[in-house]
CSV table of C-alpha atoms in Angstrom, one decimal:
chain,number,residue,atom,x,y,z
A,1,UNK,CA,72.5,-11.1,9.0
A,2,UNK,CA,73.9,-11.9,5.5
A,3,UNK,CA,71.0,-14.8,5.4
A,4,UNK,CA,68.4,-12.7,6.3
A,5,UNK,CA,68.8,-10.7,3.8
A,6,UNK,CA,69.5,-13.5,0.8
A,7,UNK,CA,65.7,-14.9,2.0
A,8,UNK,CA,64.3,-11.0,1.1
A,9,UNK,CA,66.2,-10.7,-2.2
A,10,UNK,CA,64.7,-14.2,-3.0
A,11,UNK,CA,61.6,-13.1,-1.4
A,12,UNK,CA,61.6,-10.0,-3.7
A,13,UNK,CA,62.4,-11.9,-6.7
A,14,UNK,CA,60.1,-14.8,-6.4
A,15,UNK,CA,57.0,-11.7,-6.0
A,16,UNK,CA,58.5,-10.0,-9.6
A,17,UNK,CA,58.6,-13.3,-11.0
A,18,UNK,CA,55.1,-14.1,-10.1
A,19,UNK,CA,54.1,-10.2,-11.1
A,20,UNK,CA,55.7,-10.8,-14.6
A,21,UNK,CA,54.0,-14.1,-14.9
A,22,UNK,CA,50.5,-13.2,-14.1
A,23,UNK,CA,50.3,-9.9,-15.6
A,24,UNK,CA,50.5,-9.3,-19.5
A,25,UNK,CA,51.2,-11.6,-22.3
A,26,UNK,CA,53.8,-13.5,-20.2
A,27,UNK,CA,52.4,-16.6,-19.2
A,28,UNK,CA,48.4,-14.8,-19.5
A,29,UNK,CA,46.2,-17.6,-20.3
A,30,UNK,CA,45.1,-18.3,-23.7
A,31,UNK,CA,41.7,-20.0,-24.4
A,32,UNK,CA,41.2,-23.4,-26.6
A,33,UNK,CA,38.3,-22.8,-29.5
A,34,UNK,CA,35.8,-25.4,-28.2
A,35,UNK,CA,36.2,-24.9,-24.3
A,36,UNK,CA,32.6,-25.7,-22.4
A,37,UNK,CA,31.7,-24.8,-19.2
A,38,UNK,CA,28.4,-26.8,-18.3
A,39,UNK,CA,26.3,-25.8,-15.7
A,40,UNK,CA,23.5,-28.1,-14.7
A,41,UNK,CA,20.4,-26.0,-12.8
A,42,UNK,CA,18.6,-27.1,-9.9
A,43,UNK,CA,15.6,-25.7,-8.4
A,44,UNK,CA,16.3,-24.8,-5.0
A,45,UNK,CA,14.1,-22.6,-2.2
A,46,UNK,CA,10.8,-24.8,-3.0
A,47,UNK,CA,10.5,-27.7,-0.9
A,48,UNK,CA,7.0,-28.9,-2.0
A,49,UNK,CA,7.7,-28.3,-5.5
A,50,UNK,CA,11.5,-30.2,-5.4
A,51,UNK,CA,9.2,-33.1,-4.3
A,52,UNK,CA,6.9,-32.8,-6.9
A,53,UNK,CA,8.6,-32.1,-10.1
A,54,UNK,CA,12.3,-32.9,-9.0
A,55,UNK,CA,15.2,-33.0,-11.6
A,56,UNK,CA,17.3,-30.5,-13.8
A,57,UNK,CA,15.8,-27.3,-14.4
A,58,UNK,CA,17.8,-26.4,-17.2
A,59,UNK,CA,21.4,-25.8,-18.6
A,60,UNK,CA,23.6,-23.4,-19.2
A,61,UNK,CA,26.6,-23.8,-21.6
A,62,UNK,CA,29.7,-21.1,-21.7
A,63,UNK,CA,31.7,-22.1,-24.9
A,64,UNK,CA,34.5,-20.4,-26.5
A,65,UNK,CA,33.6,-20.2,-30.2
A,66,UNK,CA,36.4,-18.7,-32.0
A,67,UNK,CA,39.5,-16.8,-32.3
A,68,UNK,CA,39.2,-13.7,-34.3
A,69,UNK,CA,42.4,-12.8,-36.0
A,70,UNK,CA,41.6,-9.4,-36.1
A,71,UNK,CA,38.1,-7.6,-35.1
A,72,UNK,CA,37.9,-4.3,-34.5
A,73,UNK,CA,41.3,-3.9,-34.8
A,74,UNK,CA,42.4,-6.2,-31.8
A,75,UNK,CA,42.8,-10.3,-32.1
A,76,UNK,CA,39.3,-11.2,-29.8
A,77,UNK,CA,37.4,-14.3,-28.6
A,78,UNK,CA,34.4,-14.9,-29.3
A,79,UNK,CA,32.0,-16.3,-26.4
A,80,UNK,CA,28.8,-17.7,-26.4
A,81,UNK,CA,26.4,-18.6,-23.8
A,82,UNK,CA,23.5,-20.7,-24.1
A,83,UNK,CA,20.7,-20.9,-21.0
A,84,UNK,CA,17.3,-23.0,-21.8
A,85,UNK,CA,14.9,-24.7,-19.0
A,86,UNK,CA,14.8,-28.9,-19.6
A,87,UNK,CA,13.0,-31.8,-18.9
A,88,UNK,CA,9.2,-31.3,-17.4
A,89,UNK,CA,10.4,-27.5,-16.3
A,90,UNK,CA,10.5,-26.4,-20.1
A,91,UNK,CA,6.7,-27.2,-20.4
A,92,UNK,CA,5.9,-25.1,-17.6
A,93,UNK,CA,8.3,-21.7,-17.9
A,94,UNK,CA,10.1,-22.2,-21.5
A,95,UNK,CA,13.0,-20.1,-21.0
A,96,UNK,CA,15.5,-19.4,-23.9
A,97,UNK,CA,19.0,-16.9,-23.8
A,98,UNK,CA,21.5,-16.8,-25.7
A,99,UNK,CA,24.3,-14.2,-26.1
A,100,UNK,CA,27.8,-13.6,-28.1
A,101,UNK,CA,30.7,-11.5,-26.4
A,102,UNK,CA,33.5,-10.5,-28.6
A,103,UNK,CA,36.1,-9.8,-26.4
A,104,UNK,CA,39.5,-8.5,-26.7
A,105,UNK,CA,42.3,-11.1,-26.1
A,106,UNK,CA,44.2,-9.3,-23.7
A,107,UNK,CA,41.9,-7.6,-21.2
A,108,UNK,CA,38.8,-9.8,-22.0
A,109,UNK,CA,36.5,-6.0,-21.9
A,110,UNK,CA,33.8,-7.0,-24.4
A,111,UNK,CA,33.2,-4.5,-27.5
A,112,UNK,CA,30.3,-6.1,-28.7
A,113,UNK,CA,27.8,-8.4,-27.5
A,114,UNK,CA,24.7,-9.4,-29.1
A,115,UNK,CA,21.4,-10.8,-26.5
A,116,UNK,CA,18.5,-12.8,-27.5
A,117,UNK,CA,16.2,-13.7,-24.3
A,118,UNK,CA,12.7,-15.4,-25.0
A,119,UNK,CA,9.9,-16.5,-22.3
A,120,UNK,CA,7.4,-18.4,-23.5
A,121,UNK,CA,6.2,-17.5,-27.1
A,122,UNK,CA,7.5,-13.9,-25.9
A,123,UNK,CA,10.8,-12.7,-27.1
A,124,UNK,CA,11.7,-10.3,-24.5
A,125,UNK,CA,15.3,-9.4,-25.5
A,126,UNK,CA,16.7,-9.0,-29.1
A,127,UNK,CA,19.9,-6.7,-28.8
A,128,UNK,CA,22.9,-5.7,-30.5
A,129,UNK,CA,25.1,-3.5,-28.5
A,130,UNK,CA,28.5,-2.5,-29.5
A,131,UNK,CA,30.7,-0.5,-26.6
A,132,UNK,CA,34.3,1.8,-27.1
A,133,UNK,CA,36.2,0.7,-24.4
A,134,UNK,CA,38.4,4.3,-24.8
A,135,UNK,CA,35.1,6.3,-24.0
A,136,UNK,CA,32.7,4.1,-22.3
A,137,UNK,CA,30.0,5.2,-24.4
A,138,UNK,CA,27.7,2.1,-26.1
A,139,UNK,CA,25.2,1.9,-28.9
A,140,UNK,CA,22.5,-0.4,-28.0
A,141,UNK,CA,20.3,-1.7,-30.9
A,142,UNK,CA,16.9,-3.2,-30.0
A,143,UNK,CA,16.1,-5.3,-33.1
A,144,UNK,CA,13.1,-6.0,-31.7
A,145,UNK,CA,11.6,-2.8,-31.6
A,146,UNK,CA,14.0,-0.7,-33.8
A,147,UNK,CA,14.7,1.5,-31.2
A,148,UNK,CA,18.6,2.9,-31.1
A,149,UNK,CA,20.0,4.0,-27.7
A,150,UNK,CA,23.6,5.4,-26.5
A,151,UNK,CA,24.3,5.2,-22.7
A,152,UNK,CA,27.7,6.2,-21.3
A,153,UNK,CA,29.2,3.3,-19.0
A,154,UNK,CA,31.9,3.3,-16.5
A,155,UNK,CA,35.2,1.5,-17.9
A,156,UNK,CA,36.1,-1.1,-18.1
A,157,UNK,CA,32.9,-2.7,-19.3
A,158,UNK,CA,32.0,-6.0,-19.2
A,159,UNK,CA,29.3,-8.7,-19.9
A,160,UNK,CA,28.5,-12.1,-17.9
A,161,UNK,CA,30.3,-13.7,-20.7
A,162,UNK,CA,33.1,-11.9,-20.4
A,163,UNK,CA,33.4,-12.1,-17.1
């Protein structure tokens, strides 16, 4: 009986410690300016084509830019993300996105994101959009046609970045 229930308290205290640990400040993982993630894209789905053309289809790099001391009140990260079609592929669909995520240290919820996305010779995307994380409610910025929007979002928000 008595070891039974020295294997719960331990049980107990090893599921606190690992609550402690992975929740908050304590132990939380902290990003290194100058982290990559590289993704290398593959076409898939197209037999005939994989044949024909085969190779990379393009790259996509997730980078950790900077460490804001203080933005917006809060010490944030700054992400970037960087997607362009390669190789052959980029003479036949020229694809080009990039976007910037601040987000806040802590909970990684992004208060400001900026998204340029070109096809072609066609810039489809050029947007600024800055989001309150208290209300939900984010101002979206079209610089490409000076148009000015607010949308309500559910919280927390997010962006791929981010994410």
């Amino acid at each position: 009986m008595r070891e039974k229930e020295i294997k719960r308290i331990g049980l107990v205290l090893c599921f606190l410690l690992f609550f402690v640990i992975s929740s908050g400040r304590v132990g939380a993982y902290s990003f290194k300016v100058g982290e990559k993630l590289i993704y290398t894209i593959k076409w898939s789905g197209a037999p005939l084509l994989v044949k024909v053309l085969p190779g990379t289809v393009g790259k996509l790099v997730l980078e950790v830019k900077e460490k804001l001391a203080q933005t917006n009140g809060q010490p944030a990260y700054l992400f970037s993300w960087k997607l362009r079609t390669a190789g052959i592929y980029s003479l036949l669909f020229s694809l080009d996105e990039r976007r910037e995520s601040y987000v806040d240290i802590d909970t990684f919820c992004s208060y400001k994101v900026t998204i340029y996305y070109k096809e072609g010779k066609d810039i489809l995307k050029d947007w600024v959009i800055e989001i309150d994380q208290k209300t939900g409610e984010a101002l979206i910025r079209d610089e490409k046609n000076e148009h000015e929007e607010t949308r309500l979002l559910s919280l927390p928000v997010f962006d791929i970045p981010s994410l």
